[in-house]
Amino acid sequence: MKIKNGTSAAILIIGNEILSGRTKDLNGNYLAVELLKLGINVRQIRIVPDEKKEIVGALNALKIKYTYVFTSGGIGPTHDDITADSVAEAFSVPLLLNEKAREMLASHYANGKDDLNEARLRMARIPEGATLIDNPISKAPGFQIGNVFVLAGVPRIFQAMADSILTNLDSGDPIISRTITISKPEGTIAEKLAEIASSFPEVSIGSYPFNINGDLGTNLVVMHEDTALIRKVVAQLSKM
Amino acid sequence: MKIKNGTSAAILIIGNEILSGRTKDLNGNYLAVELLKLGINVRQIRIVPDEKKEIVGALNALKIKYTYVFTSGGIGPTHDDITADSVAEAFSVPLLLNEKAREMLASHYANGKDDLNEARLRMARIPEGATLIDNPISKAPGFQIGNVFVLAGVPRIFQAMADSILTNLDSGDPIISRTITISKPEGTIAEKLAEIASSFPEVSIGSYPFNINGDLGTNLVVMHEDTALIRKVVAQLSKM
């Protein structure tokens, strides 16, 4: 069931710590919620390891398929931070020391530029042609190139960066979501539900069973950008 | 930095409710932790919508690339449950009413087979050639076909199904993970760290900065299946 809307997005989470299960990803969910409010459908979330080949492959697959791609992670100073290198490769542009990024970084340290050792300077290497994304917390900037937005992995910084760019995105009509709770198990309502769903093929109707202390029920989530249409579907569903 | 190990896995999470941010995925993290204990590297987690084309595309991409693929979600009785249809299509086999699955399902309802309406019978449609995976909670089975394991999306059921199959997997040497905490920010240790990492290219060393009430530090996570090698790397890292 497709949510009809022109503006789409993918989120690419980069990090071995997520794939090993050591760290739970919070950024995908945060951004998905914020993007939906703007009418931008997240169509895929993909988590890949800290390996250039994997990151470049994912970027190339996602950036041609979706309006926007947002990445999380891999822009710090250490050897396993290779997102900027990978994005430069995916866009076939050089990765250059960016003077503005260097100044931003220097402002974070007590001794300014004197504290920028080789490792920290890694964070000022930005693909040619990219626009910087402000990092109000630890200064090392993210960046945008083409339709790809490169954000930090630390959730507090990711969120600050995301909030600063979201207002400028070319978004769709906000997608409205209504949840109806039916006190019957999925299997009882499924046939009628399928009928209603097929009369409104343009509306996304998700069905999510629950079991609260033995009470079986179903949450139905109706999503579309047209409030009147949602109201119609909800009226039909409520009769069940 | 690649964790060297022969056995790999991908996890495919199916569901609009995850992409809309309404529901937080718990299954990917649960399974990643369990697989790592068995020495199986999760190399990708991908979240896709309830759309056949998307599910089939993801299955085809992942099942040739990784030793195992585990899916979560979309095997209930409603119109948006299309995982079995998609798996059958990806394997080019028919989706058939499975007699054993029908009996399992019937055992869940007060009136047995009489309670199996058309919607509930959807859950007994299994790709030809698949082996059933027991569902101790709500009976509707998962299944395995080729290297793909199809599990329920409800976390309690997903976990029960996963636990029942994990013991039978062809796994690698268990991957051991050690975390060292250094009371210095990443940027200070990054150069030395890169040196150590490049002397042990076969070992995965992840670097994760933290900030606890203004105290900056770095957690270093060392992963490999060889304890002696890990001990060597940890000794080097501890000197920082």
Short mmCIF file of C-alpha atoms in Angstrom, two decimals:
data_model
loop_
_atom_site.label_atom_id
_atom_site.label_comp_id
_atom_site.label_asym_id
_atom_site.label_seq_id
_atom_site.Cartn_x
_atom_site.Cartn_y
_atom_site.Cartn_z
CA MET A 1 0.00 0.00 0.00
CA LYS A 2 1.77 3.10 -1.23
CA ILE A 3 1.46 6.49 0.39
CA LYS A 4 1.08 8.75 -2.62
CA ASN A 5 3.31 11.71 -2.33
CA GLY A 6 6.00 13.07 -4.53
CA THR A 7 8.77 13.73 -2.05
CA SER A 8 10.69 10.69 -0.82
CA ALA A 9 13.68 10.06 1.40
CA ALA A 10 16.07 7.35 2.47
CA ILE A 11 18.10 7.28 5.68
CA LEU A 12 21.53 5.66 5.61
CA ILE A 13 22.90 4.78 9.04
CA ILE A 14 26.65 4.12 8.99
CA GLY A 15 28.27 2.20 11.82
CA ASN A 16 29.53 -1.20 12.97
CA GLU A 17 28.24 -0.39 16.46
CA ILE A 18 24.65 -0.55 15.20
CA LEU A 19 25.14 -3.77 13.21
CA SER A 20 26.80 -5.47 16.18
CA GLY A 21 23.81 -4.54 18.33
CA ARG A 22 26.05 -2.68 20.79
CA THR A 23 24.26 0.59 20.08
CA LYS A 24 20.57 1.04 19.28
CA ASP A 25 19.96 3.44 16.42
CA LEU A 26 17.86 6.41 17.51
CA ASN A 27 18.46 8.66 14.51
CA GLY A 28 16.41 6.78 11.93
CA ASN A 29 13.27 6.94 14.01
CA TYR A 30 13.81 10.60 14.98
CA LEU A 31 14.24 11.70 11.39
CA ALA A 32 11.39 9.52 10.08
CA VAL A 33 8.95 11.22 12.45
CA GLU A 34 10.18 14.71 11.53
CA LEU A 35 10.15 14.05 7.79
CA LEU A 36 6.61 12.66 7.85
CA LYS A 37 5.42 15.88 9.49
CA LEU A 38 6.78 17.70 6.43
CA GLY A 39 5.06 15.35 4.00
CA ILE A 40 8.28 13.55 3.08
CA ASN A 41 7.95 9.77 2.95
CA VAL A 42 10.85 7.77 4.29
CA ARG A 43 10.93 4.88 1.82
CA GLN A 44 13.97 3.06 3.12
CA ILE A 45 16.29 2.96 6.11
CA ARG A 46 19.54 1.11 5.55
CA ILE A 47 22.27 0.34 8.07
CA VAL A 48 25.73 -0.46 6.70
CA PRO A 49 29.17 -1.06 8.22
CA ASP A 50 32.11 1.39 8.35
CA GLU A 51 33.46 0.20 5.02
CA LYS A 52 33.97 2.46 2.04
CA LYS A 53 32.73 -0.02 -0.54
CA GLU A 54 29.51 -0.62 1.38
CA ILE A 55 28.86 3.08 2.01
CA VAL A 56 29.56 4.11 -1.60
CA GLY A 57 27.38 1.26 -2.90
CA ALA A 58 24.47 2.26 -0.67
CA LEU A 59 24.82 5.97 -1.52
CA ASN A 60 24.81 5.25 -5.24
CA ALA A 61 21.73 3.05 -4.94
CA LEU A 62 19.77 5.45 -2.75
CA LYS A 63 20.62 8.86 -4.20
CA ILE A 64 19.19 8.07 -7.62
CA LYS A 65 16.04 6.47 -6.22
CA TYR A 66 14.88 9.02 -3.64
CA THR A 67 14.45 12.79 -3.49
CA TYR A 68 16.69 13.05 -0.43
CA VAL A 69 19.23 10.85 1.32
CA PHE A 70 20.26 11.55 4.90
CA THR A 71 23.29 9.84 6.38
CA SER A 72 24.12 9.38 10.05
CA GLY A 73 27.58 8.70 11.45
CA GLY A 74 31.21 8.39 10.42
CA ILE A 75 32.22 12.06 10.34
CA GLY A 76 34.46 12.14 13.44
CA PRO A 77 38.27 12.29 13.64
CA THR A 78 39.19 8.59 13.90
CA HIS A 79 40.31 5.96 11.39
CA ASP A 80 36.82 4.43 11.18
CA ASP A 81 35.22 7.77 10.19
CA ILE A 82 35.13 7.44 6.42
CA THR A 83 31.77 8.91 5.46
CA ALA A 84 33.20 12.08 3.87
CA ASP A 85 35.67 10.00 1.80
CA SER A 86 32.82 7.74 0.68
CA VAL A 87 30.47 10.58 -0.25
CA ALA A 88 33.24 12.26 -2.28
CA GLU A 89 33.80 8.99 -4.11
CA ALA A 90 30.08 8.47 -4.75
CA PHE A 91 29.87 11.95 -6.29
CA SER A 92 33.26 11.61 -8.07
CA VAL A 93 34.59 14.83 -6.57
CA PRO A 94 37.80 15.46 -4.59
CA LEU A 95 37.73 15.64 -0.79
CA LEU A 96 39.39 18.92 0.13
CA LEU A 97 40.39 20.73 3.30
CA ASN A 98 37.59 23.30 3.66
CA GLU A 99 38.74 26.61 5.11
CA LYS A 100 35.35 27.51 6.57
CA ALA A 101 35.05 24.08 8.18
CA ARG A 102 38.53 24.51 9.63
CA GLU A 103 37.52 27.82 11.21
CA MET A 104 34.36 26.30 12.66
CA LEU A 105 36.40 23.47 14.16
CA ALA A 106 39.07 25.79 15.54
CA SER A 107 36.38 27.77 17.40
CA HIS A 108 35.65 24.62 19.44
CA TYR A 109 39.11 24.32 20.99
CA ALA A 110 40.81 26.36 23.69
CA ASN A 111 43.85 27.16 21.54
CA GLY A 112 41.94 27.51 18.28
CA LYS A 113 43.83 26.39 15.20
CA ASP A 114 46.81 25.27 17.30
CA ASP A 115 44.67 22.46 18.70
CA LEU A 116 43.82 21.18 15.22
CA ASN A 117 46.07 18.15 14.94
CA GLU A 118 46.00 15.96 11.86
CA ALA A 119 43.17 13.80 13.19
CA ARG A 120 40.91 16.74 13.98
CA LEU A 121 41.66 18.27 10.60
CA ARG A 122 40.12 15.15 9.07
CA MET A 123 36.79 16.64 10.14
CA ALA A 124 37.42 19.70 7.93
CA ARG A 125 37.81 17.59 4.79
CA ILE A 126 34.66 18.22 2.76
CA PRO A 127 33.74 17.05 -0.76
CA GLU A 128 34.23 19.80 -3.34
CA GLY A 129 30.99 21.64 -4.06
CA ALA A 130 29.31 20.70 -0.77
CA THR A 131 27.54 23.18 1.51
CA LEU A 132 28.33 23.00 5.23
CA ILE A 133 25.71 22.12 7.85
CA ASP A 134 26.19 23.86 11.16
CA ASN A 135 26.98 21.78 14.24
CA PRO A 136 25.95 23.91 17.24
CA ILE A 137 27.29 21.34 19.72
CA SER A 138 30.79 20.17 18.82
CA LYS A 139 31.37 22.42 15.77
CA ALA A 140 32.59 19.73 13.32
CA PRO A 141 30.17 20.46 10.47
CA GLY A 142 28.00 18.14 8.42
CA PHE A 143 27.47 18.92 4.75
CA GLN A 144 25.09 18.69 1.83
CA ILE A 145 26.09 17.69 -1.66
CA GLY A 146 23.48 17.15 -4.34
CA ASN A 147 20.52 15.46 -2.67
CA VAL A 148 22.63 13.90 0.10
CA PHE A 149 22.77 15.36 3.63
CA VAL A 150 25.63 14.11 5.79
CA LEU A 151 24.96 14.34 9.52
CA ALA A 152 26.77 13.24 12.69
CA GLY A 153 25.96 9.95 14.40
CA VAL A 154 25.81 11.17 18.01
CA PRO A 155 22.03 11.57 18.49
CA ARG A 156 22.14 15.01 20.14
CA ILE A 157 24.25 16.37 17.29
CA PHE A 158 22.31 14.49 14.61
CA GLN A 159 19.08 16.02 15.86
CA ALA A 160 20.47 19.54 16.02
CA MET A 161 21.79 19.24 12.47
CA ALA A 162 18.54 17.69 11.21
CA ASP A 163 16.43 20.42 12.80
CA SER A 164 18.53 23.10 11.11
CA ILE A 165 18.08 21.68 7.61
CA LEU A 166 14.50 20.37 7.72
CA THR A 167 12.91 23.78 7.42
CA ASN A 168 14.65 24.37 4.08
CA LEU A 169 13.61 21.15 2.38
CA ASP A 170 11.31 21.06 -0.58
CA SER A 171 8.54 19.10 1.09
CA GLY A 172 5.18 17.71 0.08
CA ASP A 173 1.77 18.22 1.64
CA PRO A 174 2.01 17.13 5.27
CA ILE A 175 0.93 13.52 5.64
CA ILE A 176 -1.83 13.08 8.17
CA SER A 177 -2.10 9.92 10.20
CA ARG A 178 -5.17 8.71 12.12
CA THR A 179 -5.23 5.64 14.35
CA ILE A 180 -8.45 3.71 15.03
CA THR A 181 -8.49 1.02 17.68
CA ILE A 182 -10.81 -1.93 17.04
CA SER A 183 -11.44 -4.35 19.95
CA LYS A 184 -11.31 -7.39 17.68
CA PRO A 185 -8.37 -9.49 16.56
CA GLU A 186 -6.94 -8.94 13.08
CA GLY A 187 -8.21 -12.26 11.74
CA THR A 188 -11.83 -11.31 12.47
CA ILE A 189 -11.76 -7.96 10.68
CA ALA A 190 -9.25 -8.77 7.93
CA GLU A 191 -11.77 -9.58 5.19
CA LYS A 192 -13.86 -6.44 5.64
CA LEU A 193 -10.65 -4.45 6.06
CA ALA A 194 -9.23 -5.75 2.77
CA GLU A 195 -12.46 -4.68 1.05
CA ILE A 196 -12.24 -1.15 2.42
CA ALA A 197 -8.51 -0.97 1.63
CA SER A 198 -9.12 -1.98 -1.96
CA SER A 199 -11.80 0.72 -2.38
CA PHE A 200 -9.21 3.32 -1.36
CA PRO A 201 -6.03 2.12 -3.11
CA GLU A 202 -4.39 5.54 -2.77
CA VAL A 203 -4.66 5.54 1.03
CA SER A 204 -2.19 3.67 3.24
CA ILE A 205 -4.02 1.54 5.83
CA GLY A 206 -1.74 -0.35 8.19
CA SER A 207 -3.06 -3.04 10.52
CA TYR A 208 -1.23 -3.73 13.79
CA PRO A 209 -2.49 -6.40 16.18
CA PHE A 210 -2.07 -6.02 19.94
CA ASN A 211 -2.55 -8.22 22.97
CA ILE A 212 -2.95 -6.35 26.24
CA ASN A 213 -3.27 -8.88 29.06
CA GLY A 214 -5.14 -11.26 26.81
CA ASP A 215 -7.40 -8.61 25.24
CA LEU A 216 -6.83 -8.93 21.52
CA GLY A 217 -7.35 -5.93 19.32
CA THR A 218 -6.12 -4.14 16.23
CA ASN A 219 -4.81 -0.65 15.62
CA LEU A 220 -5.55 0.62 12.14
CA VAL A 221 -3.36 3.47 10.94
CA VAL A 222 -4.68 5.52 8.03
CA MET A 223 -2.26 7.85 6.26
CA HIS A 224 -2.73 10.34 3.44
CA GLU A 225 -2.28 14.04 2.80
CA ASP A 226 -5.99 14.68 2.16
CA THR A 227 -7.94 15.12 5.41
CA ALA A 228 -11.34 14.70 3.76
CA LEU A 229 -10.29 11.40 2.25
CA ILE A 230 -8.91 10.18 5.59
CA ARG A 231 -12.22 11.10 7.24
CA LYS A 232 -14.10 9.00 4.67
CA VAL A 233 -11.87 5.97 5.24
CA VAL A 234 -12.04 6.31 9.02
CA ALA A 235 -15.86 6.43 8.85
CA GLN A 236 -15.89 3.15 6.93
CA LEU A 237 -13.37 1.49 9.23
CA SER A 238 -15.23 2.58 12.34
CA LYS A 239 -18.28 0.56 11.27
CA MET A 240 -16.27 -2.63 11.85
CA MET B 1 37.39 -2.07 9.03
CA LYS B 2 36.04 -5.50 8.27
CA ILE B 3 35.40 -8.15 10.88
CA LYS B 4 36.88 -11.23 9.24
CA ASN B 5 34.49 -14.08 9.49
CA GLY B 6 32.93 -16.28 6.91
CA THR B 7 29.32 -16.28 8.01
CA SER B 8 27.30 -13.16 7.25
CA ALA B 9 23.70 -12.07 7.64
CA ALA B 10 21.30 -9.36 6.63
CA ILE B 11 18.10 -8.41 8.44
CA LEU B 12 15.16 -7.15 6.38
CA ILE B 13 12.53 -5.32 8.41
CA ILE B 14 9.22 -4.99 6.55
CA GLY B 15 6.69 -2.39 7.60
CA ASN B 16 5.34 1.08 6.93
CA GLU B 17 4.94 1.56 10.68
CA ILE B 18 8.72 1.55 11.12
CA LEU B 19 9.37 3.91 8.18
CA SER B 20 6.73 6.35 9.41
CA GLY B 21 8.42 6.40 12.80
CA ARG B 22 5.20 5.28 14.52
CA THR B 23 6.87 2.09 15.77
CA LYS B 24 10.48 1.68 16.82
CA ASP B 25 12.08 -1.45 15.46
CA LEU B 26 13.29 -3.74 18.25
CA ASN B 27 13.88 -6.87 16.19
CA GLY B 28 16.97 -5.80 14.27
CA ASN B 29 18.89 -5.03 17.43
CA TYR B 30 17.71 -8.20 19.21
CA LEU B 31 18.79 -10.44 16.36
CA ALA B 32 22.08 -8.59 15.75
CA VAL B 33 23.12 -9.24 19.36
CA GLU B 34 22.15 -12.92 19.19
CA LEU B 35 23.85 -13.49 15.83
CA LEU B 36 27.11 -11.90 16.94
CA LYS B 37 27.21 -14.32 19.89
CA LEU B 38 27.18 -17.12 17.31
CA GLY B 39 29.96 -15.57 15.25
CA ILE B 40 27.60 -14.42 12.50
CA ASN B 41 28.23 -10.87 11.29
CA VAL B 42 25.19 -8.78 10.53
CA ARG B 43 26.42 -6.85 7.49
CA GLN B 44 23.23 -4.95 6.68
CA ILE B 45 19.87 -4.06 8.17
CA ARG B 46 17.33 -2.74 5.70
CA ILE B 47 13.85 -1.41 6.41
CA VAL B 48 11.38 -1.35 3.51
CA PRO B 49 7.66 -0.54 3.13
CA ASP B 50 4.78 -3.05 2.78
CA GLU B 51 5.09 -3.09 -1.01
CA LYS B 52 5.75 -6.23 -2.98
CA LYS B 53 8.14 -4.65 -5.45
CA GLU B 54 10.27 -3.22 -2.66
CA ILE B 55 10.31 -6.45 -0.64
CA VAL B 56 11.15 -8.64 -3.64
CA GLY B 57 13.88 -6.22 -4.72
CA ALA B 58 15.46 -6.20 -1.27
CA LEU B 59 15.24 -10.01 -0.95
CA ASN B 60 16.90 -10.52 -4.31
CA ALA B 61 19.72 -8.12 -3.45
CA LEU B 62 20.36 -9.54 0.03
CA LYS B 63 19.96 -13.28 -0.46
CA ILE B 64 22.77 -13.53 -3.00
CA LYS B 65 25.12 -11.34 -0.98
CA TYR B 66 24.87 -12.82 2.53
CA THR B 67 24.92 -16.28 4.07
CA TYR B 68 21.55 -15.71 5.77
CA VAL B 69 18.69 -13.26 5.44
CA PHE B 70 16.17 -12.85 8.25
CA THR B 71 12.93 -10.98 7.64
CA SER B 72 10.65 -9.42 10.23
CA GLY B 73 6.97 -8.59 9.69
CA GLY B 74 4.18 -8.90 7.18
CA ILE B 75 3.03 -12.46 7.87
CA GLY B 76 -0.33 -11.72 9.54
CA PRO B 77 -3.85 -12.08 8.11
CA THR B 78 -4.50 -8.58 6.74
CA HIS B 79 -4.24 -7.01 3.28
CA ASP B 80 -0.89 -5.35 4.12
CA ASP B 81 0.72 -8.70 5.06
CA ILE B 82 2.45 -9.59 1.80
CA THR B 83 5.77 -11.05 2.90
CA ALA B 84 4.93 -14.67 1.99
CA ASP B 85 3.76 -13.55 -1.48
CA SER B 86 6.97 -11.56 -1.94
CA VAL B 87 9.27 -14.38 -0.80
CA ALA B 88 7.51 -16.83 -3.15
CA GLU B 89 8.04 -14.37 -5.99
CA ALA B 90 11.72 -13.81 -5.11
CA PHE B 91 12.28 -17.59 -5.19
CA SER B 92 10.03 -18.08 -8.25
CA VAL B 93 7.93 -20.75 -6.51
CA PRO B 94 4.16 -20.93 -6.02
CA LEU B 95 2.59 -19.86 -2.73
CA LEU B 96 0.44 -22.78 -1.59
CA LEU B 97 -1.95 -23.55 1.23
CA ASN B 98 0.23 -25.63 3.56
CA GLU B 99 -1.68 -28.39 5.38
CA LYS B 100 0.66 -28.51 8.36
CA ALA B 101 0.52 -24.72 8.74
CA ARG B 102 -3.29 -24.92 8.60
CA GLU B 103 -3.30 -27.45 11.44
CA MET B 104 -0.95 -25.32 13.53
CA LEU B 105 -3.22 -22.33 12.99
CA ALA B 106 -6.40 -24.27 13.76
CA SER B 107 -4.93 -25.31 17.11
CA HIS B 108 -4.91 -21.65 18.13
CA TYR B 109 -8.67 -21.11 17.86
CA ALA B 110 -11.51 -22.30 20.09
CA ASN B 111 -13.38 -23.97 17.23
CA GLY B 112 -10.30 -25.21 15.41
CA LYS B 113 -10.60 -25.29 11.62
CA ASP B 114 -14.09 -23.78 11.75
CA ASP B 115 -12.56 -20.53 12.93
CA LEU B 116 -10.19 -20.37 9.96
CA ASN B 117 -11.86 -17.78 7.77
CA GLU B 118 -10.33 -16.69 4.50
CA ALA B 119 -8.18 -14.02 6.12
CA ARG B 120 -6.73 -16.36 8.72
CA LEU B 121 -6.04 -18.96 6.05
CA ARG B 122 -3.77 -16.40 4.40
CA MET B 123 -1.34 -17.20 7.22
CA ALA B 124 -1.18 -20.86 6.08
CA ARG B 125 -0.02 -19.90 2.58
CA ILE B 126 3.64 -20.92 2.44
CA PRO B 127 6.06 -20.89 -0.53
CA GLU B 128 6.51 -24.35 -2.03
CA GLY B 129 9.58 -26.09 -0.65
CA ALA B 130 9.77 -24.01 2.55
CA THR B 131 10.20 -25.49 6.04
CA LEU B 132 7.89 -24.17 8.78
CA ILE B 133 9.21 -22.29 11.82
CA ASP B 134 7.21 -22.89 14.96
CA ASN B 135 5.34 -19.99 16.56
CA PRO B 136 4.82 -20.93 20.21
CA ILE B 137 2.73 -17.82 20.90
CA SER B 138 0.06 -17.28 18.26
CA LYS B 139 0.69 -20.42 16.17
CA ALA B 140 0.83 -18.78 12.71
CA PRO B 141 4.19 -20.19 11.58
CA GLY B 142 7.19 -18.51 10.02
CA PHE B 143 9.19 -20.38 7.42
CA GLN B 144 12.61 -20.94 5.91
CA ILE B 145 13.28 -21.21 2.19
CA GLY B 146 16.83 -21.35 0.89
CA ASN B 147 18.90 -19.01 3.03
CA VAL B 148 15.92 -16.81 3.95
CA PHE B 149 14.18 -17.05 7.33
CA VAL B 150 10.77 -15.40 7.52
CA LEU B 151 9.75 -14.33 11.04
CA ALA B 152 6.84 -12.42 12.57
CA GLY B 153 7.07 -8.70 13.29
CA VAL B 154 5.57 -8.66 16.80
CA PRO B 155 8.75 -8.60 18.94
CA ARG B 156 7.67 -11.31 21.42
CA ILE B 157 6.90 -13.69 18.53
CA PHE B 158 9.93 -12.62 16.51
CA GLN B 159 12.19 -13.42 19.45
CA ALA B 160 10.61 -16.81 20.13
CA MET B 161 10.97 -17.77 16.46
CA ALA B 162 14.55 -16.46 16.30
CA ASP B 163 15.55 -18.37 19.43
CA SER B 164 14.19 -21.59 17.96
CA ILE B 165 16.21 -21.35 14.74
CA LEU B 166 19.48 -19.81 15.95
CA THR B 167 20.77 -23.03 17.49
CA ASN B 168 20.60 -24.77 14.12
CA LEU B 169 22.51 -22.22 12.10
CA ASP B 170 25.87 -22.92 10.54
CA SER B 171 27.78 -20.32 12.51
CA GLY B 172 31.35 -19.09 12.67
CA ASP B 173 33.71 -18.79 15.63
CA PRO B 174 32.01 -16.61 18.23
CA ILE B 175 33.08 -12.99 17.84
CA ILE B 176 34.51 -11.55 21.02
CA SER B 177 34.12 -7.89 21.82
CA ARG B 178 36.14 -5.88 24.35
CA THR B 179 35.48 -2.27 25.26
CA ILE B 180 38.23 0.01 26.59
CA THR B 181 37.34 3.42 27.97
CA ILE B 182 39.90 6.17 27.48
CA SER B 183 39.41 9.44 29.39
CA LYS B 184 40.49 11.56 26.44
CA PRO B 185 38.50 12.96 23.54
CA GLU B 186 38.68 11.19 20.18
CA GLY B 187 40.63 13.99 18.52
CA THR B 188 43.51 13.60 20.99
CA ILE B 189 43.96 9.86 20.55
CA ALA B 190 42.96 9.53 16.90
CA GLU B 191 46.46 9.60 15.41
CA LYS B 192 47.90 6.95 17.71
CA LEU B 193 44.69 4.96 17.33
CA ALA B 194 44.94 5.00 13.53
CA GLU B 195 48.49 3.68 13.82
CA ILE B 196 47.42 0.78 16.03
CA ALA B 197 44.41 0.06 13.82
CA SER B 198 46.59 -0.11 10.73
CA SER B 199 48.97 -2.58 12.42
CA PHE B 200 46.00 -4.90 13.00
CA PRO B 201 43.98 -4.57 9.78
CA GLU B 202 42.11 -7.82 10.46
CA VAL B 203 40.71 -6.54 13.78
CA SER B 204 37.67 -4.26 13.96
CA ILE B 205 38.37 -1.27 16.24
CA GLY B 206 35.44 1.10 16.62
CA SER B 207 35.83 4.50 18.26
CA TYR B 208 32.83 6.08 20.03
CA PRO B 209 33.13 9.46 21.71
CA PHE B 210 31.11 10.28 24.82
CA ASN B 211 30.40 13.37 26.85
CA ILE B 212 29.20 12.71 30.39
CA ASN B 213 28.46 16.03 32.09
CA GLY B 214 31.28 17.68 30.21
CA ASP B 215 33.80 14.87 30.73
CA LEU B 216 34.90 13.91 27.25
CA GLY B 217 36.10 10.39 26.59
CA THR B 218 36.20 7.62 24.03
CA ASN B 219 35.02 4.04 24.12
CA LEU B 220 37.08 1.77 21.90
CA VAL B 221 35.42 -1.47 20.88
CA VAL B 222 37.71 -4.24 19.67
CA MET B 223 36.12 -7.21 17.89
CA HIS B 224 37.58 -10.43 16.53
CA GLU B 225 37.15 -14.17 17.00
CA ASP B 226 40.71 -14.70 18.29
CA THR B 227 41.03 -13.90 22.01
CA ALA B 228 44.82 -13.79 21.95
CA LEU B 229 44.80 -11.24 19.15
CA ILE B 230 42.22 -9.13 20.97
CA ARG B 231 44.41 -9.20 24.09
CA LYS B 232 47.36 -7.90 22.04
CA VAL B 233 45.34 -5.03 20.58
CA VAL B 234 43.84 -4.11 23.95
CA ALA B 235 47.34 -3.99 25.49
CA GLN B 236 48.44 -1.53 22.80
CA LEU B 237 45.31 0.60 23.12
CA SER B 238 45.57 0.73 26.91
CA LYS B 239 48.91 2.52 26.66
CA MET B 240 47.11 5.55 25.23
#
